[in-house]
Coordinates of C-alpha atoms in Angstrom, one line a residue:
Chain A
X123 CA 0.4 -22.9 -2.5
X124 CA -0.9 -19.2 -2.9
X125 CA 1.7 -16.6 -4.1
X126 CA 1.1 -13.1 -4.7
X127 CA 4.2 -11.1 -5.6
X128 CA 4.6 -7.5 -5.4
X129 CA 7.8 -5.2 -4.6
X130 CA 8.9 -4.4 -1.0
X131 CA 9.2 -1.0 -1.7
X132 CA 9.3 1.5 -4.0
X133 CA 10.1 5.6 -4.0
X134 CA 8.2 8.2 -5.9
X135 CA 8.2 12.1 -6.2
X136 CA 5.4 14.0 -5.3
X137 CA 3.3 15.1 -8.6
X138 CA 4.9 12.2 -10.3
X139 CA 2.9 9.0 -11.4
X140 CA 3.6 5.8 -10.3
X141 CA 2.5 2.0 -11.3
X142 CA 3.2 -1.1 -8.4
X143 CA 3.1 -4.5 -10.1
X144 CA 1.3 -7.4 -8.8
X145 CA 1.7 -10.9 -10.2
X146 CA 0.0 -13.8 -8.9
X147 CA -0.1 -17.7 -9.2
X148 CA -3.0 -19.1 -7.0
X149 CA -5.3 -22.0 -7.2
X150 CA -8.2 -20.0 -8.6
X151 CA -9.2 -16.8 -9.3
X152 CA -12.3 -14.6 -8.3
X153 CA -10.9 -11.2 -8.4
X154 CA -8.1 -9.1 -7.7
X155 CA -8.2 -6.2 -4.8
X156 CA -5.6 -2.9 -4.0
X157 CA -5.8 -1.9 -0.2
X158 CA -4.0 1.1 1.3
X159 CA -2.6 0.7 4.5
X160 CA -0.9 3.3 6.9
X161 CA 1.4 2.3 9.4
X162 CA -0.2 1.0 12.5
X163 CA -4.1 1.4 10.1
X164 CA -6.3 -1.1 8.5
X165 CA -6.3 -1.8 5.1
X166 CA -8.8 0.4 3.1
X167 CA -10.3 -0.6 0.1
X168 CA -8.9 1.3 -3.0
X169 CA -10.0 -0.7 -6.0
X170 CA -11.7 -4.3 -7.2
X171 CA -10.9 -5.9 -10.7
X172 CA -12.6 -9.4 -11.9
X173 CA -12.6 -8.4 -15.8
X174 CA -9.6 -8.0 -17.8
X175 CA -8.8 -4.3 -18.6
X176 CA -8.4 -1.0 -16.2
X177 CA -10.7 0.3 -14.0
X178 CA -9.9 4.5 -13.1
X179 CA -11.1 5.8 -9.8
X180 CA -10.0 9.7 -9.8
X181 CA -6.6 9.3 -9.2
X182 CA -6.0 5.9 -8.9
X183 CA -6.4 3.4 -12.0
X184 CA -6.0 -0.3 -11.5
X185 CA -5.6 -2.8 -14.2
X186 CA -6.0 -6.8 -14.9
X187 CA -4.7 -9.5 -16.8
X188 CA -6.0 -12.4 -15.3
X189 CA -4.1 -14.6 -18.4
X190 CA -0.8 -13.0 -17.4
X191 CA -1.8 -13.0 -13.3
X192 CA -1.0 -9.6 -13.3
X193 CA -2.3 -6.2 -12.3
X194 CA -1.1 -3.0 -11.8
X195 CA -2.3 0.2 -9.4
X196 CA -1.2 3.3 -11.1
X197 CA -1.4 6.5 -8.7
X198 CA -1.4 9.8 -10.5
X199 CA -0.9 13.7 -9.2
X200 CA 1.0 11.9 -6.0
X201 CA 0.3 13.6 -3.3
X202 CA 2.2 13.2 0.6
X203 CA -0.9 11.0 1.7
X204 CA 0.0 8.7 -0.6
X205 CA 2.6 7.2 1.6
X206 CA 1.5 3.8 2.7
X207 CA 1.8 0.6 1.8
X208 CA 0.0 -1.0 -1.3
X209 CA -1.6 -4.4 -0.9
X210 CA -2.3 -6.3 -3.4
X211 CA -5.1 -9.4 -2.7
X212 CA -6.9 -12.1 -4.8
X213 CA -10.3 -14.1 -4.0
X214 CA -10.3 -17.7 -4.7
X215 CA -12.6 -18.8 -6.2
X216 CA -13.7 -21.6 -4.1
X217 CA -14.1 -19.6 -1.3
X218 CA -15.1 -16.2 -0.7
X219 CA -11.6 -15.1 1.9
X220 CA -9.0 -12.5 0.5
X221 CA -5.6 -13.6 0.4
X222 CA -2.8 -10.8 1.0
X223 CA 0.2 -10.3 -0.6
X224 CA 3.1 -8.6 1.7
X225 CA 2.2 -5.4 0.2
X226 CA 4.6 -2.6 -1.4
X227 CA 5.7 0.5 0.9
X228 CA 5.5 3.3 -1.2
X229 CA 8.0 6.2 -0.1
X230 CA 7.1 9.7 -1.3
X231 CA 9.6 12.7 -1.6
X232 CA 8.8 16.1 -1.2
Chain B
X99 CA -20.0 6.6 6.7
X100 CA -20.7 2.8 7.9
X101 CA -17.6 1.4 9.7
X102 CA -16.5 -1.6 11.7
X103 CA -15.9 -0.7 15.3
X104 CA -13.1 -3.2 17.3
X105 CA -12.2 -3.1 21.2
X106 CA -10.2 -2.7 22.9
X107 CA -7.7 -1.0 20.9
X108 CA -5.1 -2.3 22.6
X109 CA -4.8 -5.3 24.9
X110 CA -1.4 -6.6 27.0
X111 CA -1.9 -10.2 28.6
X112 CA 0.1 -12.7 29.5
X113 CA 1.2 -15.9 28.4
X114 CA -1.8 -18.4 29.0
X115 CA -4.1 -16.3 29.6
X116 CA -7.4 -16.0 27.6
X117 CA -8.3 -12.9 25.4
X118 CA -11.7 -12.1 24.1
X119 CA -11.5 -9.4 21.4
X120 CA -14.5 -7.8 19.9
X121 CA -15.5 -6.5 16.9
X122 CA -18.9 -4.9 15.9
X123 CA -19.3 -5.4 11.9
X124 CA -21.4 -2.8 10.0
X125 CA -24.9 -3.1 10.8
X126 CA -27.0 -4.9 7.0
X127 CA -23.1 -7.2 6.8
X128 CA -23.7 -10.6 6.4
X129 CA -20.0 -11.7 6.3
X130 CA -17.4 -11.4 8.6
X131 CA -13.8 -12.3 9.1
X132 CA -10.8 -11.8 11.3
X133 CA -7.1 -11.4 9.7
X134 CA -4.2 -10.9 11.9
X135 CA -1.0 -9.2 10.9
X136 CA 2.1 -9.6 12.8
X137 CA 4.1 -6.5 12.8
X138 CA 5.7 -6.0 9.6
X139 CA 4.8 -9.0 8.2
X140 CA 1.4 -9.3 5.8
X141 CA -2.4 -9.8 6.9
X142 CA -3.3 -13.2 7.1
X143 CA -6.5 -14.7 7.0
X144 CA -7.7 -16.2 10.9
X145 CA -11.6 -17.4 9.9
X146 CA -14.4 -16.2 7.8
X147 CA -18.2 -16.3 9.4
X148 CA -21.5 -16.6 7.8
X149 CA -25.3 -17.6 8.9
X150 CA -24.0 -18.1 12.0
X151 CA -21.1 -21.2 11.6
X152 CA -17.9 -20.7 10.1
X153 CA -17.3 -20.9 6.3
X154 CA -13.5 -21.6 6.4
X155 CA -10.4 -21.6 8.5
X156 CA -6.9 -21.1 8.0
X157 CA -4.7 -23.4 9.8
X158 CA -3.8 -20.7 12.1
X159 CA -6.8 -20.9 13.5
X160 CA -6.7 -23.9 15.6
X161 CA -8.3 -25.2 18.7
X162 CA -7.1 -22.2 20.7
X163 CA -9.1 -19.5 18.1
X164 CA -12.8 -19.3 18.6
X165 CA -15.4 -17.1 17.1
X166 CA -18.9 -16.2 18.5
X167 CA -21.6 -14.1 17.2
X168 CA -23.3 -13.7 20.7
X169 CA -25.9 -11.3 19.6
X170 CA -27.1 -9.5 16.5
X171 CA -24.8 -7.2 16.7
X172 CA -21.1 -8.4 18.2
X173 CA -18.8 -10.7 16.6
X174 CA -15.9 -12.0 18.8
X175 CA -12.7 -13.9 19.1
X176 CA -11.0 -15.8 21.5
X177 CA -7.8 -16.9 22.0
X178 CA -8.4 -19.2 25.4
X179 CA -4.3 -19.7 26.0
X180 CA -2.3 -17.2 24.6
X181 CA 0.9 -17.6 23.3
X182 CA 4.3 -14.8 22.7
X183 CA 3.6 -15.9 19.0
X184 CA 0.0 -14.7 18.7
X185 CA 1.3 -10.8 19.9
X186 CA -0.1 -9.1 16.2
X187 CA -3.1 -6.7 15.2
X188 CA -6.3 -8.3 14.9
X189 CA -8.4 -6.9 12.0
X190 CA -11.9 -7.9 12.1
X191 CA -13.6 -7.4 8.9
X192 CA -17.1 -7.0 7.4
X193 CA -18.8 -7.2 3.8
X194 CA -22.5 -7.2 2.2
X195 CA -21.7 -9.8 -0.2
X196 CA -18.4 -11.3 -1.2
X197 CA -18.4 -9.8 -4.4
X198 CA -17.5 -6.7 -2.9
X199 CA -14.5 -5.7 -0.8
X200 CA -14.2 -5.8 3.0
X201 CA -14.3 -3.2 5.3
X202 CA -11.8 -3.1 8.1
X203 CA -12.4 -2.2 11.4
X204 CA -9.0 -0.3 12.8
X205 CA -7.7 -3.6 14.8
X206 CA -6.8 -4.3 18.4
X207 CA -2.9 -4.6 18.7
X208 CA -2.5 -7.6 21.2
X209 CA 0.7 -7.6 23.1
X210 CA 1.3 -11.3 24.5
X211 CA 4.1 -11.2 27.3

């Protein structure tokens, strides 16, 4: 089977930074997506990973270590937007589908 | 900005009855796929589509799921007899190459009663 493991949720202060974790056991591996998704929204793309190492997009950073299956998304400067949940997704490499995890519902306080 | 346009937004039907939903992927996409996500739960993949046949399907996509490319521009799915258990959003989805992310159209909440 496929797993992808990330927390349920997770509560952060506005201006703070915070990192969601993302481990995953799958049958192959062809890259590692972050989505954003707001209640009731689709899933937008926030960042793509295939290399080992971080990859900074303004105020998002995500990094990979595809010996551990692991990456992290690190938000910065967190803003009251940034409440959503965080999905975390893999490519096989057989085939070119996503694969979701259940994502992490981040909760930010004023 | 390019995006992937779904209708209807929302759709009620009852058990047994047939639902078409449509999705118009971003016009120089080559790939397209539909994920579902019942409410609260993750977004599953349904069936990816590519040179006009599907590539793969999950096992939720059995011989009640269809999907048609009609015309150059529509991509659609049908669920011929609904059932209480398919009531989710239906994401249709879109890419250039697989290398790349997907872009999501904003889903069509299907209510099965």
């Amino acid at each position: 089977g496929q797993n992808i493991d990330q927390p349920t949720e997770m509560t952060a202060t506005e201006g703070a930074i915070v990192q969601i974790n993302c481990t995953y056991q799958t049958s192959g591996f062809n890259g590692l997506f972050w989505y954003q998704q707001h209640a009731g929204e689709a899933p937008t793309f926030l960042s793509y990973n295939v290399l080992d190492g971080l990859e900074e997009k303004g105020r998002f950073s995500s990094f990979l270590s595809r010996s551990k299956g692991y990456s992290y998304l690190l938000l910065k400067e967190l803003q009251m937007k940034d409440s959503a949940s965080y999905l975390c997704a893999v490519r096989l490499n057989r085939d070119d589908k996503i694969i979701f995890g259940k994502g992490t519902r981040l909760h930010i306080l004023p | 900005e390019p995006e992937v346009t779904q209708t209807p937004s929302h759709q009620v039907t009852q058990m047994g009855q047939e639902v078409i939903l449509r999705c118009v992927p971003i016009s120089n996409h080559l790939y397209f796929y539909w994920y579902r996500q019942i409410l609260g739960q993750k977004v599953e993949f349904l069936v990816s589509f590519y040179n006009n046949e599907i590539s793969e399907k999950s096992e939720i996509f059995d011989d009640q799921f269809s999907v048609e490319r009609p015309d150059g521009s529509n991509f659609t799915l049908k669920i011929r007899s609904t059932k209480l258990e398919d009531s989710a959003m239906y994401f249709c989805a879109s890419s250039a190459t697989p290398l790349l992310g997907y872009t999501f159209g904003s889903g069509t909440r299907l209510t099965v009663v």
